[in-house]
Amino acid sequence: MNLIACSAMSSNSENNEPKDDKEEDTVKLVYVEWASEIASTYVVKAAIEERLGYETEILPVSTIAMWESIATGDQDGMVAAWMPSLHENYYNEHKEHIENLGPNLEGAVMGLAVPDYVPIDSIEELEEYANEFDGKIIGIDPGSGIMEKTEDVLSGYNLDQFNLITGSDSTMTKTLKNAINDNRWIVVTGWTPHWKFAKWDLKYLQDPKNIYGSEEYISTMVRDNLQEDKPDVYRFLDNFYWEPSDMEQVMYWQEEDGLTPEEAAQRWIQENQDTVDQWFN
């Protein structure tokens, strides 16, 4: 990916003006319903529709189905591949049938998170305080990379007293909110960017065994032959890149201002036209 400095471009410029012959074409994007991926996918959808004129369908699925749908060609692409470790197994399984366009966001991290008032700092300390946490680690959807990593953490740190609770990003944050309101101990699967770190005082537990790995980045993956079928969409997806603060802003508007994902995406695009121009240069 190469973001080239450019002068501002109008959304109705010659290169990007919606064309009548695309009215029957549809771009199909797939994502997992994590707050981070909802934010990025809706921004990408809005940008494609505004600048390229394609109708764009987005489909929320499980992590496994997300990768499989790209590999089979049922979906055009996704901007939700956590690399190099979180989705490593999925990538290795399907890399012969997908194209990796590289990072669209860098500086992502993951691990176990607790409220600041919980007086421990390392995963190694969880065993001693299993009762305070009711023997639960609150997770998200089964099959997601962070859940697989957390299963490895349970084994690697001998946390036999803990159960990893499956659910969704939404149920995890609701459980976290309730615990914080009651000043109870809780440990959840965490990743950054995520709006929960802006809303509450949370901290990651140290991972001395480095099971979660170091910094992650989020990559864009597309199906085979997208470049030939929709070259303008391919170029945009190849150029799409933003900062963690951008993603967090979109998520924050949804959570704190009550905007829908569509409204938050449109607001971000309107307030960041220079960045959007770069994507379509």
mmCIF file of N, CA and C in Angstrom, residues 36-121:
data_model
loop_
_atom_site.group_PDB
_atom_site.id
_atom_site.type_symbol
_atom_site.label_atom_id
_atom_site.label_comp_id
_atom_site.label_asym_id
_atom_site.label_seq_id
_atom_site.Cartn_x
_atom_site.Cartn_y
_atom_site.Cartn_z
ATOM 1 N N SER A 36 -14.806 -2.306 16.261
ATOM 2 C CA SER A 36 -13.775 -1.790 15.364
ATOM 3 C C SER A 36 -14.105 -2.083 13.904
ATOM 4 N N GLU A 37 -14.559 -3.298 13.634
ATOM 5 C CA GLU A 37 -14.820 -3.687 12.250
ATOM 6 C C GLU A 37 -16.136 -3.111 11.729
ATOM 7 N N ILE A 38 -17.076 -2.877 12.621
ATOM 8 C CA ILE A 38 -18.295 -2.160 12.214
ATOM 9 C C ILE A 38 -17.912 -0.758 11.741
ATOM 10 N N ALA A 39 -17.052 -0.094 12.510
ATOM 11 C CA ALA A 39 -16.646 1.265 12.155
ATOM 12 C C ALA A 39 -15.955 1.306 10.795
ATOM 13 N N SER A 40 -14.962 0.460 10.598
ATOM 14 C CA SER A 40 -14.197 0.511 9.347
ATOM 15 C C SER A 40 -15.036 0.093 8.154
ATOM 16 N N THR A 41 -15.870 -0.923 8.319
ATOM 17 C CA THR A 41 -16.654 -1.421 7.183
ATOM 18 C C THR A 41 -17.687 -0.396 6.730
ATOM 19 N N TYR A 42 -18.334 0.279 7.676
ATOM 20 C CA TYR A 42 -19.317 1.285 7.293
ATOM 21 C C TYR A 42 -18.663 2.504 6.650
ATOM 22 N N VAL A 43 -17.468 2.868 7.094
ATOM 23 C CA VAL A 43 -16.747 3.970 6.453
ATOM 24 C C VAL A 43 -16.372 3.591 5.021
ATOM 25 N N VAL A 44 -15.885 2.377 4.826
ATOM 26 C CA VAL A 44 -15.530 1.917 3.482
ATOM 27 C C VAL A 44 -16.769 1.878 2.587
ATOM 28 N N LYS A 45 -17.866 1.381 3.103
ATOM 29 C CA LYS A 45 -19.117 1.334 2.345
ATOM 30 C C LYS A 45 -19.539 2.736 1.899
ATOM 31 N N ALA A 46 -19.535 3.677 2.848
ATOM 32 C CA ALA A 46 -19.954 5.038 2.524
ATOM 33 C C ALA A 46 -19.031 5.675 1.493
ATOM 34 N N ALA A 47 -17.726 5.422 1.607
ATOM 35 C CA ALA A 47 -16.768 6.001 0.669
ATOM 36 C C ALA A 47 -16.973 5.454 -0.739
ATOM 37 N N ILE A 48 -17.186 4.150 -0.856
ATOM 38 C CA ILE A 48 -17.401 3.539 -2.170
ATOM 39 C C ILE A 48 -18.666 4.096 -2.816
ATOM 40 N N GLU A 49 -19.722 4.189 -2.031
ATOM 41 C CA GLU A 49 -20.983 4.665 -2.591
ATOM 42 C C GLU A 49 -20.900 6.129 -2.997
ATOM 43 N N GLU A 50 -20.220 6.938 -2.173
ATOM 44 C CA GLU A 50 -20.130 8.375 -2.461
ATOM 45 C C GLU A 50 -19.210 8.669 -3.626
ATOM 46 N N ARG A 51 -18.051 8.019 -3.663
ATOM 47 C CA ARG A 51 -17.033 8.380 -4.640
ATOM 48 C C ARG A 51 -17.076 7.534 -5.919
ATOM 49 N N LEU A 52 -17.505 6.279 -5.821
ATOM 50 C CA LEU A 52 -17.477 5.404 -6.992
ATOM 51 C C LEU A 52 -18.859 5.064 -7.533
ATOM 52 N N GLY A 53 -19.883 5.284 -6.733
ATOM 53 C CA GLY A 53 -21.234 5.099 -7.227
ATOM 54 C C GLY A 53 -21.757 3.687 -7.232
ATOM 55 N N TYR A 54 -21.020 2.756 -6.634
ATOM 56 C CA TYR A 54 -21.504 1.386 -6.545
ATOM 57 C C TYR A 54 -22.505 1.240 -5.401
ATOM 58 N N GLU A 55 -23.536 0.449 -5.618
ATOM 59 C CA GLU A 55 -24.304 -0.031 -4.480
ATOM 60 C C GLU A 55 -23.407 -0.981 -3.705
ATOM 61 N N THR A 56 -23.391 -0.847 -2.395
ATOM 62 C CA THR A 56 -22.482 -1.648 -1.583
ATOM 63 C C THR A 56 -23.258 -2.380 -0.496
ATOM 64 N N GLU A 57 -23.135 -3.695 -0.495
ATOM 65 C CA GLU A 57 -23.784 -4.529 0.507
ATOM 66 C C GLU A 57 -22.742 -4.974 1.529
ATOM 67 N N ILE A 58 -23.098 -4.924 2.796
ATOM 68 C CA ILE A 58 -22.195 -5.405 3.840
ATOM 69 C C ILE A 58 -22.889 -6.518 4.613
ATOM 70 N N LEU A 59 -22.124 -7.551 4.928
ATOM 71 C CA LEU A 59 -22.690 -8.754 5.537
ATOM 72 C C LEU A 59 -21.936 -9.099 6.820
ATOM 73 N N PRO A 60 -22.611 -9.066 7.985
ATOM 74 C CA PRO A 60 -21.951 -9.484 9.225
ATOM 75 C C PRO A 60 -22.007 -11.004 9.374
ATOM 76 N N VAL A 61 -20.863 -11.607 9.668
ATOM 77 C CA VAL A 61 -20.775 -13.064 9.786
ATOM 78 C C VAL A 61 -19.778 -13.414 10.895
ATOM 79 N N SER A 62 -19.584 -14.701 11.122
ATOM 80 C CA SER A 62 -18.563 -15.157 12.050
ATOM 81 C C SER A 62 -17.180 -14.975 11.418
ATOM 82 N N THR A 63 -16.151 -15.061 12.242
ATOM 83 C CA THR A 63 -14.793 -14.913 11.716
ATOM 84 C C THR A 63 -14.482 -15.979 10.677
ATOM 85 N N ILE A 64 -14.836 -17.214 10.967
ATOM 86 C CA ILE A 64 -14.577 -18.309 10.023
ATOM 87 C C ILE A 64 -15.270 -18.040 8.697
ATOM 88 N N ALA A 65 -16.550 -17.672 8.760
ATOM 89 C CA ALA A 65 -17.315 -17.423 7.532
ATOM 90 C C ALA A 65 -16.773 -16.230 6.766
ATOM 91 N N MET A 66 -16.225 -15.234 7.477
ATOM 92 C CA MET A 66 -15.662 -14.064 6.810
ATOM 93 C C MET A 66 -14.528 -14.484 5.877
ATOM 94 N N TRP A 67 -13.612 -15.268 6.386
ATOM 95 C CA TRP A 67 -12.479 -15.709 5.578
ATOM 96 C C TRP A 67 -12.923 -16.643 4.455
ATOM 97 N N GLU A 68 -13.825 -17.555 4.768
ATOM 98 C CA GLU A 68 -14.273 -18.515 3.753
ATOM 99 C C GLU A 68 -15.003 -17.820 2.602
ATOM 100 N N SER A 69 -15.790 -16.791 2.919
ATOM 101 C CA SER A 69 -16.565 -16.120 1.879
ATOM 102 C C SER A 69 -15.676 -15.354 0.908
ATOM 103 N N ILE A 70 -14.526 -14.859 1.384
ATOM 104 C CA ILE A 70 -13.574 -14.204 0.486
ATOM 105 C C ILE A 70 -12.878 -15.252 -0.375
ATOM 106 N N ALA A 71 -12.461 -16.351 0.252
ATOM 107 C CA ALA A 71 -11.729 -17.389 -0.474
ATOM 108 C C ALA A 71 -12.568 -18.038 -1.567
ATOM 109 N N THR A 72 -13.870 -18.177 -1.335
ATOM 110 C CA THR A 72 -14.742 -18.788 -2.339
ATOM 111 C C THR A 72 -15.217 -17.800 -3.386
ATOM 112 N N GLY A 73 -14.969 -16.506 -3.155
ATOM 113 C CA GLY A 73 -15.394 -15.492 -4.105
ATOM 114 C C GLY A 73 -16.819 -15.035 -3.923
ATOM 115 N N ASP A 74 -17.476 -15.475 -2.854
ATOM 116 C CA ASP A 74 -18.854 -15.039 -2.611
ATOM 117 C C ASP A 74 -18.909 -13.561 -2.222
ATOM 118 N N GLN A 75 -17.845 -13.073 -1.580
ATOM 119 C CA GLN A 75 -17.757 -11.676 -1.174
ATOM 120 C C GLN A 75 -16.520 -11.058 -1.816
ATOM 121 N N ASP A 76 -16.598 -9.749 -2.070
ATOM 122 C CA ASP A 76 -15.491 -9.077 -2.752
ATOM 123 C C ASP A 76 -14.297 -8.808 -1.851
ATOM 124 N N GLY A 77 -14.553 -8.455 -0.592
ATOM 125 C CA GLY A 77 -13.430 -8.123 0.256
ATOM 126 C C GLY A 77 -13.835 -7.825 1.677
ATOM 127 N N MET A 78 -12.827 -7.583 2.503
ATOM 128 C CA MET A 78 -13.045 -7.193 3.900
ATOM 129 C C MET A 78 -11.842 -6.404 4.381
ATOM 130 N N VAL A 79 -12.089 -5.571 5.395
ATOM 131 C CA VAL A 79 -11.024 -4.735 5.969
ATOM 132 C C VAL A 79 -10.833 -5.097 7.437
ATOM 133 N N ALA A 80 -10.963 -6.393 7.750
ATOM 134 C CA ALA A 80 -11.046 -6.830 9.151
ATOM 135 C C ALA A 80 -10.111 -7.984 9.485
ATOM 136 N N ALA A 81 -8.998 -8.098 8.773
ATOM 137 C CA ALA A 81 -8.066 -9.200 9.020
ATOM 138 C C ALA A 81 -6.995 -8.757 10.007
ATOM 139 N N TRP A 82 -7.025 -9.317 11.213
ATOM 140 C CA TRP A 82 -6.042 -8.958 12.235
ATOM 141 C C TRP A 82 -4.808 -9.825 12.047
ATOM 142 N N MET A 83 -3.695 -9.174 11.757
ATOM 143 C CA MET A 83 -2.438 -9.845 11.439
ATOM 144 C C MET A 83 -1.312 -9.268 12.323
ATOM 145 N N PRO A 84 -0.203 -9.951 12.480
ATOM 146 C CA PRO A 84 0.134 -11.213 11.831
ATOM 147 C C PRO A 84 -0.281 -12.463 12.595
ATOM 148 N N SER A 85 -0.749 -12.318 13.850
ATOM 149 C CA SER A 85 -0.963 -13.524 14.648
ATOM 150 C C SER A 85 -2.427 -13.872 14.879
ATOM 151 N N LEU A 86 -3.291 -12.866 15.077
ATOM 152 C CA LEU A 86 -4.659 -13.154 15.504
ATOM 153 C C LEU A 86 -5.409 -13.999 14.478
ATOM 154 N N HIS A 87 -5.269 -13.667 13.206
ATOM 155 C CA HIS A 87 -5.942 -14.417 12.143
ATOM 156 C C HIS A 87 -4.946 -15.232 11.315
ATOM 157 N N GLU A 88 -3.818 -15.544 11.909
ATOM 158 C CA GLU A 88 -2.762 -16.253 11.179
ATOM 159 C C GLU A 88 -3.253 -17.577 10.604
ATOM 160 N N ASN A 89 -3.982 -18.347 11.409
ATOM 161 C CA ASN A 89 -4.436 -19.659 10.945
ATOM 162 C C ASN A 89 -5.395 -19.537 9.772
ATOM 163 N N TYR A 90 -6.305 -18.555 9.850
ATOM 164 C CA TYR A 90 -7.245 -18.366 8.747
ATOM 165 C C TYR A 90 -6.507 -17.943 7.473
ATOM 166 N N TYR A 91 -5.539 -17.065 7.626
ATOM 167 C CA TYR A 91 -4.794 -16.597 6.465
ATOM 168 C C TYR A 91 -4.016 -17.741 5.822
ATOM 169 N N ASN A 92 -3.345 -18.535 6.632
ATOM 170 C CA ASN A 92 -2.571 -19.653 6.086
ATOM 171 C C ASN A 92 -3.470 -20.665 5.377
ATOM 172 N N GLU A 93 -4.678 -20.831 5.887
ATOM 173 C CA GLU A 93 -5.608 -21.792 5.282
ATOM 174 C C GLU A 93 -6.119 -21.317 3.923
ATOM 175 N N HIS A 94 -6.313 -19.996 3.782
ATOM 176 C CA HIS A 94 -6.989 -19.487 2.588
ATOM 177 C C HIS A 94 -6.119 -18.632 1.674
ATOM 178 N N LYS A 95 -4.841 -18.466 1.988
ATOM 179 C CA LYS A 95 -4.032 -17.480 1.264
ATOM 180 C C LYS A 95 -3.853 -17.792 -0.217
ATOM 181 N N GLU A 96 -4.059 -19.048 -0.627
ATOM 182 C CA GLU A 96 -3.942 -19.378 -2.037
ATOM 183 C C GLU A 96 -5.120 -18.856 -2.856
ATOM 184 N N HIS A 97 -6.191 -18.445 -2.162
ATOM 185 C CA HIS A 97 -7.413 -18.060 -2.864
ATOM 186 C C HIS A 97 -7.865 -16.634 -2.532
ATOM 187 N N ILE A 98 -7.003 -15.864 -1.869
ATOM 188 C CA ILE A 98 -7.319 -14.475 -1.562
ATOM 189 C C ILE A 98 -6.098 -13.612 -1.848
ATOM 190 N N GLU A 99 -6.292 -12.309 -1.917
ATOM 191 C CA GLU A 99 -5.177 -11.393 -2.110
ATOM 192 C C GLU A 99 -5.092 -10.463 -0.915
ATOM 193 N N ASN A 100 -3.914 -10.400 -0.328
ATOM 194 C CA ASN A 100 -3.652 -9.559 0.832
ATOM 195 C C ASN A 100 -3.159 -8.202 0.354
ATOM 196 N N LEU A 101 -3.946 -7.148 0.595
ATOM 197 C CA LEU A 101 -3.572 -5.801 0.158
ATOM 198 C C LEU A 101 -2.758 -5.052 1.209
ATOM 199 N N GLY A 102 -2.475 -5.689 2.338
ATOM 200 C CA GLY A 102 -1.636 -5.062 3.341
ATOM 201 C C GLY A 102 -2.424 -4.288 4.390
ATOM 202 N N PRO A 103 -1.712 -3.648 5.313
ATOM 203 C CA PRO A 103 -2.357 -2.990 6.453
ATOM 204 C C PRO A 103 -3.255 -1.827 6.043
ATOM 205 N N ASN A 104 -4.412 -1.728 6.707
ATOM 206 C CA ASN A 104 -5.223 -0.514 6.610
ATOM 207 C C ASN A 104 -5.218 0.249 7.929
ATOM 208 N N LEU A 105 -4.668 -0.367 8.981
ATOM 209 C CA LEU A 105 -4.506 0.295 10.286
ATOM 210 C C LEU A 105 -3.391 -0.413 11.032
ATOM 211 N N GLU A 106 -2.481 0.351 11.609
ATOM 212 C CA GLU A 106 -1.365 -0.221 12.364
ATOM 213 C C GLU A 106 -1.420 0.255 13.811
ATOM 214 N N GLY A 107 -0.761 -0.504 14.686
ATOM 215 C CA GLY A 107 -0.721 -0.136 16.098
ATOM 216 C C GLY A 107 -1.813 -0.771 16.927
ATOM 217 N N ALA A 108 -2.425 -1.838 16.422
ATOM 218 C CA ALA A 108 -3.461 -2.538 17.183
ATOM 219 C C ALA A 108 -2.812 -3.492 18.188
ATOM 220 N N VAL A 109 -3.464 -3.659 19.323
ATOM 221 C CA VAL A 109 -2.988 -4.591 20.344
ATOM 222 C C VAL A 109 -4.168 -5.377 20.889
ATOM 223 N N MET A 110 -3.871 -6.503 21.551
ATOM 224 C CA MET A 110 -4.921 -7.317 22.153
ATOM 225 C C MET A 110 -4.381 -7.964 23.415
ATOM 226 N N GLY A 111 -5.300 -8.412 24.258
ATOM 227 C CA GLY A 111 -4.913 -9.064 25.505
ATOM 228 C C GLY A 111 -6.098 -9.163 26.435
ATOM 229 N N LEU A 112 -5.811 -9.415 27.708
ATOM 230 C CA LEU A 112 -6.847 -9.434 28.737
ATOM 231 C C LEU A 112 -6.854 -8.082 29.437
ATOM 232 N N ALA A 113 -8.034 -7.521 29.638
ATOM 233 C CA ALA A 113 -8.163 -6.192 30.227
ATOM 234 C C ALA A 113 -9.026 -6.238 31.475
ATOM 235 N N VAL A 114 -8.687 -5.391 32.434
ATOM 236 C CA VAL A 114 -9.447 -5.272 33.683
ATOM 237 C C VAL A 114 -9.629 -3.788 33.992
ATOM 238 N N PRO A 115 -10.618 -3.431 34.786
ATOM 239 C CA PRO A 115 -10.733 -2.037 35.241
ATOM 240 C C PRO A 115 -9.514 -1.645 36.070
ATOM 241 N N ASP A 116 -9.187 -0.360 36.028
ATOM 242 C CA ASP A 116 -8.011 0.127 36.757
ATOM 243 C C ASP A 116 -8.073 -0.156 38.252
ATOM 244 N N TYR A 117 -9.294 -0.239 38.817
ATOM 245 C CA TYR A 117 -9.391 -0.443 40.260
ATOM 246 C C TYR A 117 -9.066 -1.878 40.678
ATOM 247 N N VAL A 118 -8.937 -2.794 39.738
ATOM 248 C CA VAL A 118 -8.549 -4.166 40.065
ATOM 249 C C VAL A 118 -7.036 -4.176 40.315
ATOM 250 N N PRO A 119 -6.599 -4.562 41.533
ATOM 251 C CA PRO A 119 -5.192 -4.378 41.919
ATOM 252 C C PRO A 119 -4.254 -5.498 41.472
ATOM 253 N N ILE A 120 -4.362 -5.923 40.231
ATOM 254 C CA ILE A 120 -3.378 -6.851 39.685
ATOM 255 C C ILE A 120 -2.905 -6.282 38.352
ATOM 256 N N ASP A 121 -1.736 -6.740 37.915
ATOM 257 C CA ASP A 121 -1.137 -6.165 36.715
ATOM 258 C C ASP A 121 -0.684 -7.203 35.690
#
